[in-house]
Amino acid sequence: MNAPPSRRPPPLLRFGVEEEFLLTGPRSRITVPAAEAVVTDAARTLGPRAQYEFLATQVEGCTRPVGTVTELRAELADTRRALVCAAERADCRLTATGTAVRPSHHPLPVTPKPRYQLLADRVDGVADQVGAELCGCHVHLGDLTLRQSLSLSARMRGWLPVFQAFCANSPFCEGNDRGTASNRPDRYARWPTFGPAPLLDETGYRGALDRLLADGVIFDRRMLYWYARPSEHLPTLEVRVADTSADLDTVLLLAVLLRALAHTLLDPRTPARPVLVPDPALRLAHRRAAAAALDARLPDPLTGRYRSVRHLLPALVEFTAPALRRTRELDFARHLSTHLLATGCGADRQRAALTRHGHLSAVVDDLAHRTAQPC
């Protein structure tokens, strides 16, 4: 006789965050190719948690995997502090924005590392033509098997536009303002394999990667830019949908709610299951999230009806409330989500800085100040 399925909650997951930043000049306010100096300096404190990115105008800070939001806040603050100080010593500023605010010098300087040079050759100028100074905030959830990661990715798909919306932080792109809250997704869409993850089991996933490699679409498995993907080097699901954020509380809300959603969807006792959103509707939802952020109307993952993000974010908190209560983060999530809805997302703050001062240099100054605040 087969044993009945477990009705116990799933094991608690750990989480970690990767934040990508631009380096900007304190006087020019445009991006500067100082990554070599900044990463080398910051690595004295952070070790391998200070990392290069595709372009020499970008750096990345990584936390260690932790179990509590208090630990995550400390990790993020320590990582930012080391990078902020290293940037100051290199006469530049750490700046958290999804796209460069002011026009950058072209051609954009590729980091002189073999993989990045190969990537630049493979995309054949796309990086410089559409702009590759694209910075995201990636959350790792684990430990998970490949099967669990793929199952979780499939069930999370309908919720990810909500996360994208409240993390929107790229309204300006190299001096251009198209009236959207997040320019990063549109720019990133010119790259291969970007967008919502397909619905795949383990066999389908391995087959899809093999075909992409054989067809030359990608040259290694790290070139999957899906919004959620199994990590190739860690036992985690990596969620990549968010713009990087200058506001540390937004990063914490992103990570806390993603982990709570994972716990909820993995819990066999959860009564409500997300409705399956077809790919065309899902892509439209992501476009709406990028365009209107908190004011976007998106399909409710539990009912399929269209609702404002201002309703969906509190609904997400309440849907995941049992999981948040289990990790003692429910009051924290309610407070941060209420505060964000009252004060606006990163894109709102960038536009407010422009309104106050009348020029994009002030937007860069405000972003650099906010990025350094927790430090």
Short mmCIF file of C-alpha atoms in Angstrom, two decimals:
data_model
loop_
_atom_site.label_atom_id
_atom_site.label_comp_id
_atom_site.label_asym_id
_atom_site.label_seq_id
_atom_site.Cartn_x
_atom_site.Cartn_y
_atom_site.Cartn_z
CA MET A 1 0.00 0.00 0.00
CA ASN A 2 1.33 3.44 -0.90
CA ALA A 3 1.94 5.81 1.99
CA PRO A 4 -0.32 8.89 2.06
CA PRO A 5 1.30 12.14 0.96
CA SER A 6 2.95 14.15 3.74
CA ARG A 7 0.80 16.89 5.29
CA ARG A 8 3.73 18.46 7.06
CA PRO A 9 5.08 21.86 6.00
CA PRO A 10 8.16 21.80 3.78
CA PRO A 11 11.59 22.36 5.31
CA LEU A 12 12.49 26.02 5.70
CA LEU A 13 14.47 27.37 2.79
CA ARG A 14 17.48 29.63 3.06
CA PHE A 15 17.82 32.66 0.83
CA GLY A 16 20.58 34.79 -0.61
CA VAL A 17 20.73 37.86 -2.83
CA GLU A 18 22.90 39.03 -5.72
CA GLU A 19 22.79 42.78 -6.37
CA GLU A 20 24.17 44.35 -9.55
CA PHE A 21 25.29 47.99 -9.44
CA LEU A 22 26.55 50.67 -11.80
CA LEU A 23 29.64 52.74 -11.06
CA THR A 24 29.11 56.46 -11.72
CA GLY A 25 31.43 59.44 -11.63
CA PRO A 26 30.79 61.84 -8.71
CA ARG A 27 31.05 64.87 -11.00
CA SER A 28 30.06 63.57 -14.44
CA ARG A 29 27.27 61.30 -13.08
CA ILE A 30 27.84 58.97 -16.03
CA THR A 31 29.05 55.41 -15.79
CA VAL A 32 32.79 54.84 -15.40
CA PRO A 33 34.83 51.67 -16.13
CA ALA A 34 36.25 51.22 -12.63
CA ALA A 35 35.17 47.63 -11.89
CA GLU A 36 38.72 46.25 -11.76
CA ALA A 37 39.75 48.64 -8.99
CA VAL A 38 36.47 48.34 -7.08
CA VAL A 39 36.21 44.54 -7.12
CA THR A 40 39.88 44.06 -6.27
CA ASP A 41 39.55 46.44 -3.31
CA ALA A 42 36.20 45.13 -2.04
CA ALA A 43 37.38 41.52 -2.33
CA ARG A 44 39.82 42.18 0.51
CA THR A 45 36.74 42.27 2.75
CA LEU A 46 34.18 40.23 0.83
CA GLY A 47 36.33 37.66 -0.95
CA PRO A 48 34.44 36.07 -3.86
CA ARG A 49 31.23 37.86 -2.85
CA ALA A 50 32.56 40.92 -4.73
CA GLN A 51 32.24 40.04 -8.39
CA TYR A 52 32.68 41.40 -11.88
CA GLU A 53 29.82 41.79 -14.32
CA PHE A 54 29.62 41.83 -18.10
CA LEU A 55 30.71 45.45 -18.40
CA ALA A 56 33.56 47.28 -16.69
CA THR A 57 31.05 49.88 -15.48
CA GLN A 58 29.24 47.27 -13.33
CA VAL A 59 29.94 45.25 -10.19
CA GLU A 60 27.99 42.66 -8.24
CA GLY A 61 27.67 42.00 -4.53
CA CYS A 62 26.54 38.60 -3.25
CA THR A 63 25.33 37.61 0.19
CA ARG A 64 25.88 34.27 1.80
CA PRO A 65 22.80 32.03 2.13
CA VAL A 66 21.03 32.78 5.42
CA GLY A 67 17.92 31.73 7.30
CA THR A 68 16.45 34.96 8.70
CA VAL A 69 15.64 38.43 7.45
CA THR A 70 17.82 39.92 10.19
CA GLU A 71 20.79 37.96 8.89
CA LEU A 72 19.97 38.95 5.32
CA ARG A 73 19.81 42.66 6.19
CA ALA A 74 23.23 42.42 7.85
CA GLU A 75 24.69 40.57 4.86
CA LEU A 76 23.33 43.12 2.39
CA ALA A 77 24.52 46.08 4.47
CA ASP A 78 28.00 44.58 4.87
CA THR A 79 28.26 43.85 1.15
CA ARG A 80 27.11 47.31 0.14
CA ARG A 81 29.41 48.95 2.69
CA ALA A 82 32.47 47.22 1.26
CA LEU A 83 31.52 48.09 -2.32
CA VAL A 84 30.59 51.70 -1.46
CA CYS A 85 33.93 52.27 0.28
CA ALA A 86 35.86 50.60 -2.54
CA ALA A 87 34.03 52.75 -5.09
CA GLU A 88 34.83 55.93 -3.16
CA ARG A 89 38.52 55.01 -3.10
CA ALA A 90 38.32 54.53 -6.88
CA ASP A 91 36.73 58.00 -7.26
CA CYS A 92 33.31 56.71 -8.25
CA ARG A 93 29.99 55.88 -6.61
CA LEU A 94 28.01 52.68 -6.23
CA THR A 95 24.65 53.34 -7.87
CA ALA A 96 21.67 50.98 -7.77
CA THR A 97 19.47 51.50 -10.82
CA GLY A 98 18.19 49.09 -13.42
CA THR A 99 19.57 51.15 -16.33
CA ALA A 100 22.06 54.00 -16.69
CA VAL A 101 20.27 57.30 -16.03
CA ARG A 102 22.50 59.58 -18.11
CA PRO A 103 23.99 58.85 -21.55
CA SER A 104 27.03 56.58 -21.30
CA HIS A 105 30.24 56.61 -23.30
CA HIS A 106 30.09 54.18 -26.22
CA PRO A 107 31.26 51.63 -27.12
CA LEU A 108 30.49 50.19 -23.70
CA PRO A 109 33.62 48.61 -22.17
CA VAL A 110 33.37 44.84 -21.79
CA THR A 111 35.08 43.39 -18.71
CA PRO A 112 38.38 41.83 -19.90
CA LYS A 113 37.57 38.29 -18.78
CA PRO A 114 37.43 35.34 -21.24
CA ARG A 115 33.75 34.49 -20.72
CA TYR A 116 32.62 38.09 -21.08
CA GLN A 117 34.73 38.58 -24.20
CA LEU A 118 33.21 35.42 -25.68
CA LEU A 119 29.73 36.65 -24.77
CA ALA A 120 30.41 40.02 -26.41
CA ASP A 121 31.55 38.27 -29.59
CA ARG A 122 28.49 36.01 -29.55
CA VAL A 123 25.89 38.77 -29.23
CA ASP A 124 27.66 40.69 -32.02
CA GLY A 125 27.21 44.29 -30.92
CA VAL A 126 23.77 43.91 -29.36
CA ALA A 127 25.18 44.96 -26.00
CA ASP A 128 26.36 48.31 -27.31
CA GLN A 129 23.43 48.89 -29.66
CA VAL A 130 20.68 48.47 -27.07
CA GLY A 131 22.66 49.11 -23.91
CA ALA A 132 23.88 46.38 -21.61
CA GLU A 133 24.30 48.42 -18.45
CA LEU A 134 21.37 46.47 -17.06
CA CYS A 135 21.32 45.77 -13.33
CA GLY A 136 19.05 43.28 -11.61
CA CYS A 137 18.50 41.93 -8.13
CA HIS A 138 18.50 38.13 -8.05
CA VAL A 139 17.18 36.05 -5.16
CA HIS A 140 18.33 32.45 -4.60
CA LEU A 141 16.02 30.04 -2.76
CA GLY A 142 17.34 26.71 -1.52
CA ASP A 143 18.26 24.06 -0.93
CA LEU A 144 16.17 22.58 -3.74
CA THR A 145 16.56 19.70 -6.15
CA LEU A 146 16.27 20.33 -9.89
CA ARG A 147 12.80 18.78 -9.85
CA GLN A 148 11.70 21.03 -6.98
CA SER A 149 13.17 24.13 -8.65
CA LEU A 150 11.34 23.47 -11.91
CA SER A 151 8.07 22.73 -10.15
CA LEU A 152 8.36 25.87 -8.06
CA SER A 153 9.28 28.00 -11.07
CA ALA A 154 6.17 26.80 -12.89
CA ARG A 155 3.86 27.61 -9.98
CA MET A 156 5.46 31.01 -9.32
CA ARG A 157 5.09 32.30 -12.88
CA GLY A 158 1.80 34.10 -12.38
CA TRP A 159 3.07 35.99 -9.33
CA LEU A 160 6.35 37.24 -10.81
CA PRO A 161 4.83 40.29 -12.60
CA VAL A 162 3.77 41.55 -9.16
CA PHE A 163 7.36 41.33 -7.90
CA GLN A 164 8.58 43.02 -11.08
CA ALA A 165 6.09 45.85 -10.56
CA PHE A 166 6.95 46.80 -7.00
CA CYS A 167 10.71 46.55 -7.74
CA ALA A 168 10.57 48.77 -10.86
CA ASN A 169 13.59 51.10 -10.76
CA SER A 170 14.66 52.08 -14.27
CA PRO A 171 12.41 54.85 -15.64
CA PHE A 172 15.32 56.60 -17.40
CA CYS A 173 17.72 54.93 -19.83
CA GLU A 174 20.76 56.89 -21.00
CA GLY A 175 18.91 60.19 -20.88
CA ASN A 176 15.71 58.87 -22.47
CA ASP A 177 12.31 58.84 -20.78
CA ARG A 178 9.62 56.80 -22.52
CA GLY A 179 7.16 57.13 -19.66
CA THR A 180 7.70 53.59 -18.40
CA ALA A 181 8.66 52.55 -14.87
CA SER A 182 11.20 49.90 -15.86
CA ASN A 183 13.24 50.08 -19.07
CA ARG A 184 15.46 47.13 -18.17
CA PRO A 185 13.10 44.34 -19.39
CA ASP A 186 12.64 45.91 -22.82
CA ARG A 187 16.41 46.28 -23.23
CA TYR A 188 17.09 42.80 -21.90
CA ALA A 189 14.52 41.30 -24.27
CA ARG A 190 16.97 41.76 -27.17
CA TRP A 191 19.19 39.12 -25.55
CA PRO A 192 18.59 35.39 -26.13
CA THR A 193 16.51 33.28 -23.69
CA PHE A 194 15.10 36.26 -21.78
CA GLY A 195 11.61 36.20 -20.28
CA PRO A 196 9.24 33.88 -18.41
CA ALA A 197 10.58 30.39 -17.84
CA PRO A 198 8.86 27.68 -19.92
CA LEU A 199 6.94 24.89 -18.20
CA LEU A 200 9.42 22.01 -18.11
CA ASP A 201 10.09 18.85 -16.14
CA GLU A 202 13.64 17.57 -15.61
CA THR A 203 13.80 15.76 -18.94
CA GLY A 204 12.33 18.69 -20.81
CA TYR A 205 14.69 21.12 -19.10
CA ARG A 206 17.81 19.14 -19.95
CA GLY A 207 16.58 18.65 -23.51
CA ALA A 208 15.84 22.36 -23.94
CA LEU A 209 19.33 23.30 -22.74
CA ASP A 210 20.94 20.71 -24.99
CA ARG A 211 19.06 22.10 -28.01
CA LEU A 212 19.98 25.70 -27.19
CA LEU A 213 23.62 24.69 -26.89
CA ALA A 214 23.57 22.58 -30.07
CA ASP A 215 21.89 25.37 -32.05
CA GLY A 216 24.42 27.94 -30.82
CA VAL A 217 21.79 30.10 -29.14
CA ILE A 218 23.81 29.88 -25.92
CA PHE A 219 27.40 28.76 -25.38
CA ASP A 220 27.01 27.67 -21.76
CA ARG A 221 24.21 26.91 -19.33
CA ARG A 222 24.66 30.19 -17.48
CA MET A 223 23.26 32.03 -20.51
CA LEU A 224 19.67 31.26 -19.52
CA TYR A 225 18.14 34.63 -18.67
CA TRP A 226 14.70 33.35 -17.70
CA TYR A 227 12.90 35.21 -14.92
CA ALA A 228 13.33 32.10 -12.76
CA ARG A 229 15.91 29.40 -13.44
CA PRO A 230 17.59 26.53 -11.61
CA SER A 231 21.08 27.65 -10.69
CA GLU A 232 23.87 25.81 -12.49
CA HIS A 233 26.30 26.13 -9.58
CA LEU A 234 24.08 26.12 -6.48
CA PRO A 235 21.17 23.91 -5.29
CA THR A 236 18.76 26.82 -5.69
CA LEU A 237 16.06 28.43 -7.77
CA GLU A 238 17.29 31.84 -8.89
CA VAL A 239 14.56 34.46 -9.40
CA ARG A 240 15.81 37.24 -11.70
CA VAL A 241 12.74 39.37 -12.40
CA ALA A 242 13.53 42.49 -10.33
CA ASP A 243 15.42 45.66 -11.14
CA THR A 244 18.19 46.35 -8.68
CA SER A 245 17.00 48.68 -5.93
CA ALA A 246 18.70 51.53 -4.11
CA ASP A 247 16.28 51.03 -1.21
CA LEU A 248 17.40 48.14 0.98
CA ASP A 249 13.89 47.59 2.36
CA THR A 250 12.62 46.85 -1.16
CA VAL A 251 15.30 44.17 -1.55
CA LEU A 252 14.31 42.64 1.78
CA LEU A 253 10.60 42.68 0.88
CA LEU A 254 11.41 41.01 -2.44
CA ALA A 255 13.42 38.24 -0.77
CA VAL A 256 11.04 37.68 2.14
CA LEU A 257 7.96 37.44 -0.09
CA LEU A 258 9.67 35.19 -2.63
CA ARG A 259 10.70 32.78 0.10
CA ALA A 260 7.24 32.90 1.67
CA LEU A 261 5.66 32.22 -1.72
CA ALA A 262 8.00 29.27 -2.23
CA HIS A 263 7.09 27.85 1.19
CA THR A 264 3.40 28.33 0.42
CA LEU A 265 3.53 26.68 -3.00
CA LEU A 266 5.63 23.78 -1.72
CA ASP A 267 3.27 23.18 1.22
CA PRO A 268 0.81 20.32 0.53
CA ARG A 269 -1.64 21.93 2.98
CA THR A 270 -2.07 25.08 0.85
CA PRO A 271 -5.71 24.97 -0.32
CA ALA A 272 -5.56 27.51 -3.16
CA ARG A 273 -3.33 26.91 -6.14
CA PRO A 274 -2.39 29.57 -8.71
CA VAL A 275 -4.29 29.46 -11.99
CA LEU A 276 -2.19 28.69 -15.06
CA VAL A 277 -1.54 31.91 -16.98
CA PRO A 278 -0.96 31.25 -20.72
CA ASP A 279 2.35 32.50 -22.10
CA PRO A 280 0.89 35.40 -24.17
CA ALA A 281 -1.07 36.70 -21.16
CA LEU A 282 1.97 36.28 -18.92
CA ARG A 283 4.22 38.24 -21.27
CA LEU A 284 1.58 40.97 -21.46
CA ALA A 285 1.44 41.07 -17.66
CA HIS A 286 5.21 41.56 -17.50
CA ARG A 287 4.98 44.40 -20.04
CA ARG A 288 2.26 46.04 -17.99
CA ALA A 289 4.29 45.66 -14.79
CA ALA A 290 7.28 47.32 -16.46
CA ALA A 291 5.15 50.13 -17.85
CA ALA A 292 3.04 51.08 -14.85
CA ALA A 293 4.65 49.48 -11.77
CA LEU A 294 2.31 49.88 -8.78
CA ASP A 295 -0.51 51.16 -10.99
CA ALA A 296 -0.39 48.21 -13.38
CA ARG A 297 -3.46 45.99 -13.69
CA LEU A 298 -2.38 42.35 -13.74
CA PRO A 299 -4.14 38.98 -13.64
CA ASP A 300 -4.70 37.79 -10.08
CA PRO A 301 -2.81 34.48 -9.90
CA LEU A 302 -5.54 32.99 -7.69
CA THR A 303 -8.60 34.01 -9.72
CA GLY A 304 -7.43 35.15 -13.16
CA ARG A 305 -9.28 38.47 -12.74
CA TYR A 306 -7.38 41.69 -13.44
CA ARG A 307 -6.52 43.78 -10.40
CA SER A 308 -4.18 46.63 -9.57
CA VAL A 309 -0.78 45.85 -8.06
CA ARG A 310 -1.94 48.02 -5.15
CA HIS A 311 -4.41 45.23 -4.40
CA LEU A 312 -2.26 42.30 -5.50
CA LEU A 313 0.71 43.09 -3.25
CA PRO A 314 -1.37 42.99 -0.03
CA ALA A 315 -3.12 39.90 -1.43
CA LEU A 316 0.27 38.24 -1.88
CA VAL A 317 1.19 39.01 1.72
CA GLU A 318 -2.06 37.48 2.98
CA PHE A 319 -1.81 34.45 0.66
CA THR A 320 1.62 33.72 2.13
CA ALA A 321 0.68 34.74 5.70
CA PRO A 322 0.96 31.22 7.20
CA ALA A 323 4.46 30.87 5.78
CA LEU A 324 5.41 34.37 6.92
CA ARG A 325 4.07 33.62 10.38
CA ARG A 326 6.17 30.47 10.49
CA THR A 327 9.37 32.50 9.85
CA ARG A 328 8.17 35.38 12.10
CA GLU A 329 8.14 37.78 9.16
CA LEU A 330 4.42 38.54 8.78
CA ASP A 331 4.43 41.89 10.61
CA PHE A 332 7.63 42.81 8.79
CA ALA A 333 6.14 42.05 5.36
CA ARG A 334 2.89 43.87 6.14
CA HIS A 335 4.78 46.95 7.34
CA LEU A 336 7.17 47.11 4.39
CA SER A 337 4.49 46.47 1.77
CA THR A 338 2.20 49.12 3.28
CA HIS A 339 5.09 51.60 3.41
CA LEU A 340 6.08 50.89 -0.19
CA LEU A 341 2.53 51.39 -1.45
CA ALA A 342 2.32 54.67 0.46
CA THR A 343 5.69 56.09 -0.62
CA GLY A 344 6.19 54.55 -4.07
CA CYS A 345 8.66 52.24 -5.75
CA GLY A 346 12.15 53.05 -6.97
CA ALA A 347 10.89 54.43 -10.28
CA ASP A 348 8.60 56.81 -8.39
CA ARG A 349 11.55 58.04 -6.31
CA GLN A 350 13.66 58.62 -9.43
CA ARG A 351 10.90 60.68 -11.00
CA ALA A 352 10.39 62.60 -7.75
CA ALA A 353 14.09 63.51 -7.70
CA LEU A 354 13.82 64.79 -11.27
CA THR A 355 10.73 66.83 -10.38
CA ARG A 356 12.46 68.38 -7.35
CA HIS A 357 15.70 69.33 -9.09
CA GLY A 358 14.89 69.43 -12.80
CA HIS A 359 17.88 67.48 -14.10
CA LEU A 360 19.00 63.86 -14.36
CA SER A 361 22.28 64.47 -12.53
CA ALA A 362 20.22 64.94 -9.36
CA VAL A 363 18.57 61.57 -9.98
CA VAL A 364 21.99 59.90 -10.04
CA ASP A 365 23.00 61.75 -6.86
CA ASP A 366 19.85 60.59 -5.11
CA LEU A 367 20.37 56.98 -6.22
CA ALA A 368 23.99 56.96 -5.03
CA HIS A 369 22.93 58.43 -1.69
CA ARG A 370 20.17 55.87 -1.19
CA THR A 371 22.45 53.00 -2.22
CA ALA A 372 24.96 54.02 0.46
CA GLN A 373 22.38 54.75 3.20
CA PRO A 374 22.44 51.35 4.97
CA CYS A 375 26.22 51.53 5.16
#
